[in-house]
PDB file of C-alpha atoms in Angstrom:
ATOM      1  CA  MET A   9     171.237 103.519  66.183  1.00  0.00           C
ATOM      2  CA  LYS A  10     167.941 104.952  64.951  1.00  0.00           C
ATOM      3  CA  LYS A  11     164.839 102.787  64.899  1.00  0.00           C
ATOM      4  CA  THR A  12     163.620 101.332  61.607  1.00  0.00           C
ATOM      5  CA  ASP A  13     160.380 103.334  61.609  1.00  0.00           C
ATOM      6  CA  VAL A  14     162.294 106.593  62.118  1.00  0.00           C
ATOM      7  CA  LEU A  15     164.706 105.742  59.279  1.00  0.00           C
ATOM      8  CA  GLU A  16     161.828 104.903  56.942  1.00  0.00           C
ATOM      9  CA  PHE A  17     160.092 108.195  57.721  1.00  0.00           C
ATOM     10  CA  ALA A  18     163.357 110.143  57.300  1.00  0.00           C
ATOM     11  CA  GLN A  19     164.056 108.606  53.885  1.00  0.00           C
ATOM     12  CA  ARG A  20     160.939 110.321  52.547  1.00  0.00           C
ATOM     13  CA  ALA A  21     160.861 113.106  55.112  1.00  0.00           C
ATOM     14  CA  GLU A  22     159.848 115.941  52.798  1.00  0.00           C
ATOM     15  CA  GLU A  23     157.013 113.971  51.231  1.00  0.00           C
ATOM     16  CA  ASN A  24     155.790 112.695  54.626  1.00  0.00           C
ATOM     17  CA  LEU A  25     155.865 116.147  56.209  1.00  0.00           C
ATOM     18  CA  PHE A  26     154.041 117.805  53.316  1.00  0.00           C
ATOM     19  CA  CYS A  27     151.396 115.088  53.497  1.00  0.00           C
ATOM     20  CA  LEU A  28     150.957 115.729  57.225  1.00  0.00           C
ATOM     21  CA  ILE A  29     150.736 119.491  56.648  1.00  0.00           C
ATOM     22  CA  SER A  30     148.180 118.952  53.894  1.00  0.00           C
ATOM     23  CA  ASP A  31     145.985 116.779  56.139  1.00  0.00           C
ATOM     24  CA  LEU A  32     146.141 119.396  58.880  1.00  0.00           C
ATOM     25  CA  ALA A  33     145.290 122.198  56.462  1.00  0.00           C
ATOM     26  CA  LYS A  34     142.327 120.249  55.055  1.00  0.00           C
ATOM     27  CA  ASP A  35     141.156 119.420  58.591  1.00  0.00           C
ATOM     28  CA  CYS A  36     141.250 115.703  57.784  1.00  0.00           C
ATOM     29  CA  TYR A  37     144.119 114.588  60.029  1.00  0.00           C
ATOM     30  CA  ALA A  38     143.535 111.233  61.741  1.00  0.00           C
ATOM     31  CA  HIS A  39     145.818 109.693  64.354  1.00  0.00           C
ATOM     32  CA  GLY A  40     147.456 106.359  63.515  1.00  0.00           C
ATOM     33  CA  LYS A  41     147.264 103.127  65.500  1.00  0.00           C
ATOM     34  CA  TYR A  42     149.495 102.530  68.491  1.00  0.00           C
ATOM     35  CA  ILE A  43     151.953  99.685  68.875  1.00  0.00           C
ATOM     36  CA  ARG A  44     151.697  98.389  72.434  1.00  0.00           C
ATOM     37  CA  PHE A  45     154.403  96.573  74.380  1.00  0.00           C
ATOM     38  CA  ILE A  46     155.370  95.890  77.996  1.00  0.00           C
ATOM     39  CA  VAL A  47     158.447  97.187  79.793  1.00  0.00           C
ATOM     40  CA  CYS A  48     159.613  96.524  83.358  1.00  0.00           C
ATOM     41  CA  ASP A  49     161.452  99.505  84.838  1.00  0.00           C
ATOM     42  CA  PRO A  50     161.095  97.918  87.427  1.00  0.00           C
ATOM     43  CA  LYS A  51     157.304  98.210  87.501  1.00  0.00           C
ATOM     44  CA  ARG A  52     155.448  96.429  84.731  1.00  0.00           C
ATOM     45  CA  ARG A  53     154.085  99.096  82.399  1.00  0.00           C
ATOM     46  CA  GLU A  54     152.286  99.079  79.061  1.00  0.00           C
ATOM     47  CA  ILE A  55     153.822 101.517  76.573  1.00  0.00           C
ATOM     48  CA  ALA A  56     151.769 102.705  73.610  1.00  0.00           C
ATOM     49  CA  LYS A  57     154.023 103.846  70.764  1.00  0.00           C
ATOM     50  CA  ALA A  58     152.473 106.100  68.117  1.00  0.00           C
ATOM     51  CA  PRO A  59     153.602 106.072  64.459  1.00  0.00           C
ATOM     52  CA  VAL A  60     156.478 108.451  63.639  1.00  0.00           C
ATOM     53  CA  ARG A  61     154.155 110.744  61.681  1.00  0.00           C
ATOM     54  CA  ASP A  62     152.026 111.282  64.764  1.00  0.00           C
ATOM     55  CA  ARG A  63     155.043 111.658  67.049  1.00  0.00           C
ATOM     56  CA  VAL A  64     156.247 114.532  64.855  1.00  0.00           C
ATOM     57  CA  LEU A  65     152.913 116.244  65.454  1.00  0.00           C
ATOM     58  CA  HIS A  66     153.085 115.487  69.197  1.00  0.00           C
ATOM     59  CA  HIS A  67     156.402 117.347  69.356  1.00  0.00           C
ATOM     60  CA  ALA A  68     154.978 120.302  67.439  1.00  0.00           C
ATOM     61  CA  ILE A  69     151.956 120.517  69.730  1.00  0.00           C
ATOM     62  CA  HIS A  70     154.154 120.229  72.821  1.00  0.00           C
ATOM     63  CA  ARG A  71     156.362 123.106  71.576  1.00  0.00           C
ATOM     64  CA  VAL A  72     153.286 125.334  71.236  1.00  0.00           C
ATOM     65  CA  LEU A  73     151.375 124.335  74.381  1.00  0.00           C
ATOM     66  CA  ASN A  74     154.171 123.897  76.912  1.00  0.00           C
ATOM     67  CA  PRO A  75     155.099 127.629  77.067  1.00  0.00           C
ATOM     68  CA  ILE A  76     151.415 128.424  77.680  1.00  0.00           C
ATOM     69  CA  PHE A  77     151.092 126.146  80.711  1.00  0.00           C
ATOM     70  CA  GLU A  78     154.635 126.088  82.123  1.00  0.00           C
ATOM     71  CA  PRO A  79     154.547 129.507  83.855  1.00  0.00           C
ATOM     72  CA  SER A  80     151.517 128.536  85.953  1.00  0.00           C
ATOM     73  CA  PHE A  81     152.982 125.289  87.324  1.00  0.00           C
ATOM     74  CA  ILE A  82     154.251 125.349  90.895  1.00  0.00           C
ATOM     75  CA  PHE A  83     158.010 125.438  91.448  1.00  0.00           C
ATOM     76  CA  ASP A  84     158.074 122.027  93.149  1.00  0.00           C
ATOM     77  CA  SER A  85     156.640 120.008  90.258  1.00  0.00           C
ATOM     78  CA  TYR A  86     159.619 118.047  88.910  1.00  0.00           C
ATOM     79  CA  SER A  87     158.470 115.659  86.165  1.00  0.00           C
ATOM     80  CA  SER A  88     159.106 116.375  82.465  1.00  0.00           C
ATOM     81  CA  ARG A  89     160.213 119.983  82.996  1.00  0.00           C
ATOM     82  CA  LYS A  90     163.448 121.745  82.093  1.00  0.00           C
ATOM     83  CA  GLU A  91     165.993 122.047  84.905  1.00  0.00           C
ATOM     84  CA  LYS A  92     163.936 119.733  87.122  1.00  0.00           C
ATOM     85  CA  GLY A  93     164.023 115.894  87.175  1.00  0.00           C
ATOM     86  CA  THR A  94     164.470 113.156  89.769  1.00  0.00           C
ATOM     87  CA  HIS A  95     167.798 114.275  91.218  1.00  0.00           C
ATOM     88  CA  ARG A  96     166.584 117.809  91.884  1.00  0.00           C
ATOM     89  CA  ALA A  97     163.388 116.428  93.425  1.00  0.00           C
ATOM     90  CA  VAL A  98     165.370 114.159  95.758  1.00  0.00           C
ATOM     91  CA  LYS A  99     167.659 117.032  96.758  1.00  0.00           C
ATOM     92  CA  ARG A 100     164.649 119.270  97.377  1.00  0.00           C
ATOM     93  CA  LEU A 101     163.076 116.693  99.691  1.00  0.00           C
ATOM     94  CA  PHE A 102     166.366 116.416 101.587  1.00  0.00           C
ATOM     95  CA  ASP A 103     166.590 120.224 101.866  1.00  0.00           C
ATOM     96  CA  PHE A 104     162.983 120.418 103.102  1.00  0.00           C
ATOM     97  CA  ALA A 105     163.711 117.833 105.779  1.00  0.00           C
ATOM     98  CA  GLN A 106     166.888 119.614 106.871  1.00  0.00           C
ATOM     99  CA  LYS A 107     165.002 122.870 107.243  1.00  0.00           C
ATOM    100  CA  ILE A 108     162.152 121.337 109.268  1.00  0.00           C
ATOM    101  CA  SER A 109     164.539 119.414 111.541  1.00  0.00           C
ATOM    102  CA  ARG A 110     166.281 122.629 112.646  1.00  0.00           C
ATOM    103  CA  ASN A 111     169.683 121.029 112.871  1.00  0.00           C
ATOM    104  CA  HIS A 112     168.200 117.640 113.873  1.00  0.00           C
ATOM    105  CA  THR A 113     166.404 118.992 116.920  1.00  0.00           C
ATOM    106  CA  LYS A 114     162.852 118.319 115.649  1.00  0.00           C
ATOM    107  CA  THR A 115     161.170 115.196 114.308  1.00  0.00           C
ATOM    108  CA  VAL A 116     160.455 115.281 110.577  1.00  0.00           C
ATOM    109  CA  TRP A 117     157.411 113.382 109.308  1.00  0.00           C
ATOM    110  CA  VAL A 118     157.067 112.564 105.608  1.00  0.00           C
ATOM    111  CA  LEU A 119     153.746 111.711 103.961  1.00  0.00           C
ATOM    112  CA  GLN A 120     154.139 109.958 100.603  1.00  0.00           C
ATOM    113  CA  LEU A 121     151.264 109.570  98.174  1.00  0.00           C
ATOM    114  CA  ASP A 122     150.808 107.828  94.847  1.00  0.00           C
ATOM    115  CA  ILE A 123     147.774 107.864  92.556  1.00  0.00           C
ATOM    116  CA  LYS A 124     146.405 104.452  91.648  1.00  0.00           C
ATOM    117  CA  ASN A 125     146.812 103.674  87.924  1.00  0.00           C
ATOM    118  CA  PHE A 126     147.174 107.372  87.195  1.00  0.00           C
ATOM    119  CA  PHE A 127     147.850 107.406  83.441  1.00  0.00           C
ATOM    120  CA  ASP A 128     145.062 104.899  82.795  1.00  0.00           C
ATOM    121  CA  SER A 129     142.662 106.927  84.961  1.00  0.00           C
ATOM    122  CA  VAL A 130     143.021 110.412  83.462  1.00  0.00           C
ATOM    123  CA  ASP A 131     139.522 111.576  82.559  1.00  0.00           C
ATOM    124  CA  HIS A 132     139.422 113.023  79.028  1.00  0.00           C
ATOM    125  CA  SER A 133     136.530 115.397  79.742  1.00  0.00           C
ATOM    126  CA  ILE A 134     138.274 116.884  82.782  1.00  0.00           C
ATOM    127  CA  LEU A 135     141.573 117.252  80.915  1.00  0.00           C
ATOM    128  CA  ILE A 136     139.871 118.922  77.929  1.00  0.00           C
ATOM    129  CA  THR A 137     138.232 121.390  80.316  1.00  0.00           C
ATOM    130  CA  LEU A 138     141.592 122.205  81.929  1.00  0.00           C
ATOM    131  CA  LEU A 139     143.258 122.645  78.525  1.00  0.00           C
ATOM    132  CA  ARG A 140     140.430 124.818  77.224  1.00  0.00           C
ATOM    133  CA  LYS A 141     140.791 127.258  80.144  1.00  0.00           C
ATOM    134  CA  LYS A 142     144.245 128.263  78.913  1.00  0.00           C
ATOM    135  CA  ILE A 143     143.969 127.651  75.167  1.00  0.00           C
ATOM    136  CA  GLY A 144     140.569 129.236  74.637  1.00  0.00           C
ATOM    137  CA  ASP A 145     140.462 128.876  70.831  1.00  0.00           C
ATOM    138  CA  GLU A 146     138.172 125.966  69.919  1.00  0.00           C
ATOM    139  CA  LYS A 147     139.965 125.403  66.610  1.00  0.00           C
ATOM    140  CA  ALA A 148     143.271 125.076  68.461  1.00  0.00           C
ATOM    141  CA  MET A 149     141.627 122.560  70.794  1.00  0.00           C
ATOM    142  CA  ARG A 150     140.888 120.187  67.931  1.00  0.00           C
ATOM    143  CA  LEU A 151     144.318 118.517  67.767  1.00  0.00           C
ATOM    144  CA  PRO A 152     144.711 117.881  71.531  1.00  0.00           C
ATOM    145  CA  GLY A 153     141.214 116.386  71.385  1.00  0.00           C
ATOM    146  CA  ILE A 154     142.181 114.054  68.522  1.00  0.00           C
ATOM    147  CA  ILE A 155     145.288 112.895  70.393  1.00  0.00           C
ATOM    148  CA  LEU A 156     143.268 112.218  73.539  1.00  0.00           C
ATOM    149  CA  ARG A 157     140.622 110.257  71.647  1.00  0.00           C
ATOM    150  CA  SER A 158     143.314 108.219  69.864  1.00  0.00           C
ATOM    151  CA  TYR A 159     143.869 106.256  73.076  1.00  0.00           C
ATOM    152  CA  GLU A 160     141.480 104.931  75.685  1.00  0.00           C
ATOM    153  CA  LYS A 161     142.274 102.457  78.440  1.00  0.00           C
ATOM    154  CA  SER A 162     138.623 102.486  79.439  1.00  0.00           C
ATOM    155  CA  ASP A 163     135.605 104.585  78.484  1.00  0.00           C
ATOM    156  CA  ASN A 164     136.830 108.194  77.962  1.00  0.00           C
ATOM    157  CA  LYS A 165     139.838 107.591  80.197  1.00  0.00           C
ATOM    158  CA  GLY A 166     143.593 107.118  79.854  1.00  0.00           C
ATOM    159  CA  ILE A 167     146.630 108.727  78.269  1.00  0.00           C
ATOM    160  CA  PRO A 168     149.499 106.640  76.829  1.00  0.00           C
ATOM    161  CA  LEU A 169     152.874 106.546  78.562  1.00  0.00           C
ATOM    162  CA  GLY A 170     154.640 106.670  75.184  1.00  0.00           C
ATOM    163  CA  ASN A 171     153.407 110.115  74.034  1.00  0.00           C
ATOM    164  CA  LEU A 172     155.403 113.303  74.631  1.00  0.00           C
ATOM    165  CA  THR A 173     152.078 115.122  74.945  1.00  0.00           C
ATOM    166  CA  SER A 174     151.139 112.814  77.835  1.00  0.00           C
ATOM    167  CA  GLN A 175     153.958 114.295  79.912  1.00  0.00           C
ATOM    168  CA  LEU A 176     152.485 117.769  79.507  1.00  0.00           C
ATOM    169  CA  PHE A 177     148.900 116.542  79.895  1.00  0.00           C
ATOM    170  CA  SER A 178     149.748 114.808  83.185  1.00  0.00           C
ATOM    171  CA  ASN A 179     151.238 118.036  84.579  1.00  0.00           C
ATOM    172  CA  VAL A 180     148.209 120.031  83.448  1.00  0.00           C
ATOM    173  CA  TYR A 181     145.898 117.476  85.057  1.00  0.00           C
ATOM    174  CA  LEU A 182     147.737 117.320  88.382  1.00  0.00           C
ATOM    175  CA  ASP A 183     148.366 121.063  88.535  1.00  0.00           C
ATOM    176  CA  LEU A 184     144.819 121.300  89.859  1.00  0.00           C
ATOM    177  CA  LEU A 185     145.965 119.185  92.816  1.00  0.00           C
ATOM    178  CA  ASP A 186     149.198 121.173  93.200  1.00  0.00           C
ATOM    179  CA  GLN A 187     147.280 124.438  93.429  1.00  0.00           C
ATOM    180  CA  PHE A 188     144.859 122.951  95.964  1.00  0.00           C
ATOM    181  CA  VAL A 189     147.698 121.726  98.188  1.00  0.00           C
ATOM    182  CA  LYS A 190     149.650 124.984  98.021  1.00  0.00           C
ATOM    183  CA  ARG A 191     146.774 127.493  98.129  1.00  0.00           C
ATOM    184  CA  LYS A 192     143.896 125.812  99.979  1.00  0.00           C
ATOM    185  CA  LEU A 193     145.804 123.542 102.350  1.00  0.00           C
ATOM    186  CA  GLU A 194     148.653 126.086 102.560  1.00  0.00           C
ATOM    187  CA  VAL A 195     151.282 123.342 102.604  1.00  0.00           C
ATOM    188  CA  LYS A 196     154.772 124.800 102.560  1.00  0.00           C
ATOM    189  CA  PHE A 197     156.852 121.642 102.114  1.00  0.00           C
ATOM    190  CA  TYR A 198     155.228 119.768  99.193  1.00  0.00           C
ATOM    191  CA  LEU A 199     156.708 118.346  96.016  1.00  0.00           C
ATOM    192  CA  ARG A 200     155.539 116.138  93.182  1.00  0.00           C
ATOM    193  CA  TYR A 201     157.193 114.043  90.479  1.00  0.00           C
ATOM    194  CA  ALA A 202     154.526 112.723  88.063  1.00  0.00           C
ATOM    195  CA  ASP A 203     152.002 111.076  90.410  1.00  0.00           C
ATOM    196  CA  ASP A 204     154.489 110.550  93.270  1.00  0.00           C
ATOM    197  CA  MET A 205     153.995 113.165  95.979  1.00  0.00           C
ATOM    198  CA  ALA A 206     155.658 113.998  99.275  1.00  0.00           C
ATOM    199  CA  ILE A 207     154.591 116.380 102.050  1.00  0.00           C
ATOM    200  CA  LEU A 208     156.874 117.097 104.999  1.00  0.00           C
ATOM    201  CA  SER A 209     156.036 118.504 108.416  1.00  0.00           C
ATOM    202  CA  SER A 210     156.953 118.274 112.097  1.00  0.00           C
ATOM    203  CA  ASP A 211     153.225 117.793 112.825  1.00  0.00           C
ATOM    204  CA  ARG A 212     151.922 114.281 112.180  1.00  0.00           C
ATOM    205  CA  ASN A 213     148.282 115.322 112.742  1.00  0.00           C
ATOM    206  CA  PHE A 214     148.615 117.996 110.065  1.00  0.00           C
ATOM    207  CA  LEU A 215     149.793 115.382 107.545  1.00  0.00           C
ATOM    208  CA  GLU A 216     146.995 112.976 108.451  1.00  0.00           C
ATOM    209  CA  ASN A 217     144.492 115.757 107.812  1.00  0.00           C
ATOM    210  CA  CYS A 218     146.213 116.557 104.491  1.00  0.00           C
ATOM    211  CA  LEU A 219     145.852 112.927 103.410  1.00  0.00           C
ATOM    212  CA  ILE A 220     142.090 112.962 104.025  1.00  0.00           C
ATOM    213  CA  ARG A 221     141.539 116.288 102.270  1.00  0.00           C
ATOM    214  CA  ILE A 222     143.741 115.424  99.280  1.00  0.00           C
ATOM    215  CA  SER A 223     142.046 112.048  98.858  1.00  0.00           C
ATOM    216  CA  ASN A 224     138.596 113.667  98.882  1.00  0.00           C
ATOM    217  CA  PHE A 225     139.687 116.440  96.525  1.00  0.00           C
ATOM    218  CA  ILE A 226     141.152 114.238  93.798  1.00  0.00           C
ATOM    219  CA  GLU A 227     138.256 111.771  93.881  1.00  0.00           C
ATOM    220  CA  GLU A 228     135.765 114.601  93.489  1.00  0.00           C
ATOM    221  CA  ASN A 229     137.647 116.848  91.056  1.00  0.00           C
ATOM    222  CA  LEU A 230     140.004 114.550  89.117  1.00  0.00           C
ATOM    223  CA  LYS A 231     138.167 111.200  89.350  1.00  0.00           C
ATOM    224  CA  VAL A 232     141.292 109.388  90.538  1.00  0.00           C
ATOM    225  CA  LYS A 233     142.183 107.711  93.830  1.00  0.00           C
ATOM    226  CA  ILE A 234     145.140 107.546  96.181  1.00  0.00           C
ATOM    227  CA  HIS A 235     146.830 104.124  96.065  1.00  0.00           C
ATOM    228  CA  PRO A 236     146.327 102.714  99.604  1.00  0.00           C
ATOM    229  CA  GLN A 237     149.309 100.321  99.354  1.00  0.00           C
ATOM    230  CA  LYS A 238     151.640 103.132  98.264  1.00  0.00           C
ATOM    231  CA  THR A 239     150.693 105.621 100.954  1.00  0.00           C
ATOM    232  CA  SER A 240     153.097 105.968 103.867  1.00  0.00           C
ATOM    233  CA  LEU A 241     153.630 108.282 106.829  1.00  0.00           C
ATOM    234  CA  LYS A 242     156.976 107.825 108.536  1.00  0.00           C
ATOM    235  CA  LYS A 243     159.849 109.620 110.208  1.00  0.00           C
ATOM    236  CA  TRP A 244     162.762 110.886 108.138  1.00  0.00           C
ATOM    237  CA  HIS A 245     165.369 108.949 110.111  1.00  0.00           C
ATOM    238  CA  GLN A 246     163.617 105.678 109.131  1.00  0.00           C
ATOM    239  CA  GLY A 247     164.646 106.308 105.514  1.00  0.00           C
ATOM    240  CA  ILE A 248     162.385 107.805 102.838  1.00  0.00           C
ATOM    241  CA  ASP A 249     162.138 105.706  99.672  1.00  0.00           C
ATOM    242  CA  PHE A 250     161.638 108.286  96.916  1.00  0.00           C
ATOM    243  CA  LEU A 251     162.311 108.148  93.154  1.00  0.00           C
ATOM    244  CA  GLY A 252     164.796 105.275  93.342  1.00  0.00           C
ATOM    245  CA  TYR A 253     166.743 106.559  96.347  1.00  0.00           C
ATOM    246  CA  VAL A 254     166.423 106.102 100.105  1.00  0.00           C
ATOM    247  CA  ILE A 255     166.944 109.401 101.913  1.00  0.00           C
ATOM    248  CA  PHE A 256     168.336 109.494 105.474  1.00  0.00           C
ATOM    249  CA  PRO A 257     169.332 112.513 107.616  1.00  0.00           C
ATOM    250  CA  ASN A 258     173.054 111.994 106.984  1.00  0.00           C
ATOM    251  CA  HIS A 259     173.262 110.109 103.716  1.00  0.00           C
ATOM    252  CA  LEU A 260     171.530 109.017 100.539  1.00  0.00           C
ATOM    253  CA  VAL A 261     171.626 105.510  99.043  1.00  0.00           C
ATOM    254  CA  LEU A 262     170.137 103.742  96.060  1.00  0.00           C
ATOM    255  CA  ARG A 263     167.020 101.655  96.591  1.00  0.00           C
ATOM    256  CA  THR A 264     167.983  97.946  96.897  1.00  0.00           C
ATOM    257  CA  LYS A 265     165.878  96.964  93.872  1.00  0.00           C
ATOM    258  CA  THR A 266     167.526  99.729  91.845  1.00  0.00           C
ATOM    259  CA  LYS A 267     171.012  98.442  92.747  1.00  0.00           C
ATOM    260  CA  ARG A 268     170.095  94.877  91.793  1.00  0.00           C
ATOM    261  CA  ARG A 269     168.595  95.997  88.485  1.00  0.00           C
ATOM    262  CA  MET A 270     171.649  98.143  87.749  1.00  0.00           C
ATOM    263  CA  LEU A 271     174.118  95.294  88.352  1.00  0.00           C
ATOM    264  CA  LYS A 272     172.021  92.835  86.340  1.00  0.00           C
ATOM    265  CA  ASN A 273     171.842  95.236  83.391  1.00  0.00           C
ATOM    266  CA  ILE A 274     175.604  95.844  83.467  1.00  0.00           C
ATOM    267  CA  GLU A 275     176.305  92.100  83.645  1.00  0.00           C
ATOM    268  CA  ASP A 276     173.937  91.530  80.682  1.00  0.00           C
ATOM    269  CA  LYS A 277     175.714  94.252  78.682  1.00  0.00           C
ATOM    270  CA  GLN A 278     179.061  92.714  79.642  1.00  0.00           C
ATOM    271  CA  LYS A 279     177.987  89.351  78.179  1.00  0.00           C
ATOM    272  CA  LYS A 280     176.745  91.024  74.988  1.00  0.00           C
ATOM    273  CA  PHE A 281     179.994  92.972  74.671  1.00  0.00           C
ATOM    274  CA  LYS A 282     182.097  89.824  75.028  1.00  0.00           C
ATOM    275  CA  ALA A 283     179.894  88.067  72.488  1.00  0.00           C
ATOM    276  CA  GLY A 284     180.342  90.937  70.027  1.00  0.00           C
ATOM    277  CA  LEU A 285     176.649  91.892  70.080  1.00  0.00           C
ATOM    278  CA  ILE A 286     177.350  95.455  71.220  1.00  0.00           C
ATOM    279  CA  ASN A 287     180.423  97.659  70.805  1.00  0.00           C
ATOM    280  CA  LYS A 288     182.629  99.193  73.484  1.00  0.00           C
ATOM    281  CA  LYS A 289     181.051 102.623  73.024  1.00  0.00           C
ATOM    282  CA  THR A 290     177.586 101.268  73.881  1.00  0.00           C
ATOM    283  CA  PHE A 291     178.944  99.390  76.890  1.00  0.00           C
ATOM    284  CA  ASN A 292     180.811 102.471  78.160  1.00  0.00           C
ATOM    285  CA  SER A 293     177.728 104.634  77.657  1.00  0.00           C
ATOM    286  CA  THR A 294     175.772 102.341  80.002  1.00  0.00           C
ATOM    287  CA  LEU A 295     178.544 102.509  82.598  1.00  0.00           C
ATOM    288  CA  GLN A 296     178.773 106.298  82.442  1.00  0.00           C
ATOM    289  CA  SER A 297     175.023 106.715  82.901  1.00  0.00           C
ATOM    290  CA  TYR A 298     175.084 104.522  86.002  1.00  0.00           C
ATOM    291  CA  PHE A 299     178.163 106.235  87.432  1.00  0.00           C
ATOM    292  CA  GLY A 300     176.233 109.473  86.939  1.00  0.00           C
ATOM    293  CA  VAL A 301     173.361 108.118  89.055  1.00  0.00           C
ATOM    294  CA  LEU A 302     175.795 106.897  91.732  1.00  0.00           C
ATOM    295  CA  GLY A 303     177.419 110.311  91.836  1.00  0.00           C
ATOM    296  CA  HIS A 304     174.325 111.611  93.614  1.00  0.00           C
ATOM    297  CA  CYS A 305     174.476 109.194  96.561  1.00  0.00           C
ATOM    298  CA  ASN A 306     176.648 107.134  98.920  1.00  0.00           C
ATOM    299  CA  ASN A 307     177.193 103.704  97.335  1.00  0.00           C
ATOM    300  CA  PHE A 308     180.865 102.783  97.581  1.00  0.00           C
ATOM    301  CA  VAL A 309     180.200  99.025  97.545  1.00  0.00           C
ATOM    302  CA  ILE A 310     178.210  98.991  94.301  1.00  0.00           C
ATOM    303  CA  LYS A 311     180.775 101.282  92.656  1.00  0.00           C
ATOM    304  CA  ARG A 312     183.453  98.718  93.456  1.00  0.00           C
ATOM    305  CA  LYS A 313     181.296  95.915  92.031  1.00  0.00           C
ATOM    306  CA  ILE A 314     180.822  97.853  88.791  1.00  0.00           C
ATOM    307  CA  GLU A 315     184.556  98.543  88.593  1.00  0.00           C
ATOM    308  CA  ASP A 316     185.217  94.808  89.014  1.00  0.00           C
ATOM    309  CA  ILE A 317     182.876  94.101  86.072  1.00  0.00           C
ATOM    310  CA  VAL A 318     184.662  96.732  83.952  1.00  0.00           C
ATOM    311  CA  ASN A 319     188.098  95.274  84.798  1.00  0.00           C
ATOM    312  CA  ASN A 320     186.803  91.850  83.810  1.00  0.00           C
ATOM    313  CA  VAL A 321     185.730  93.221  80.424  1.00  0.00           C
ATOM    314  CA  ILE A 322     189.063  94.933  79.818  1.00  0.00           C
TER     315      ILE A 322
END
């Protein structure tokens, strides 16, 4: 079911769109105020939701800018890009490890990195500079600048998790890091999903050196820092916790917290279904999405638990 704000905008869509076009033509467009709320997925995050009018513009800007920047992104950047996503990133990491191990005859080390408070730390001045290099036209830069200035977590910093443009902006921002890792450090087995990164090698010393150089580079050039508590260097056979899965040499399983959250959500939906608060279609949609996730890994036990819940509903 569509949200109330979307329905209200749609009821007067033509009038609202002409008004937006008029403001843009007169160069008097101003971004609306955000509605902020907290979600836990499972990390506690603040989402800033823009008014529908502004979200329409975000989509239009994304449609224009994304084709400009997309061709220059590295292949192994997997967040918010067509034909990429978490499952392909997980498979790519597994394939990297298989290749390095040479049929399990060599030790595979995996360095995992995460940027501390990334979205809240994006420097507006740096991002504008990176955008300007590709866009060039100062008039065309006006709208991205307005969107950036519409949200600040601290002085001249931060992009909201709720904006479609933020997905593109984050890739533009971190592409500077991607290019440094691939071209300057000459890392062959590197991949990134948003601000989660993984580098694989049979040489532990090489990865330790990469960590130092990456940390120095992003602090100097992007004004962000590596999260010390979310940095790890371990062997593949110990299990690599990446994007909700734990990757081993011979199998792939869901992260324990992910399994618990999945079962709790299904049980909550089951209660709502029995109470008549949601229909069978909504309940089945939840089940199908989770079975889709489980189809990418080895989790027979949790599949049986979900089936037991379904049988109880029926």
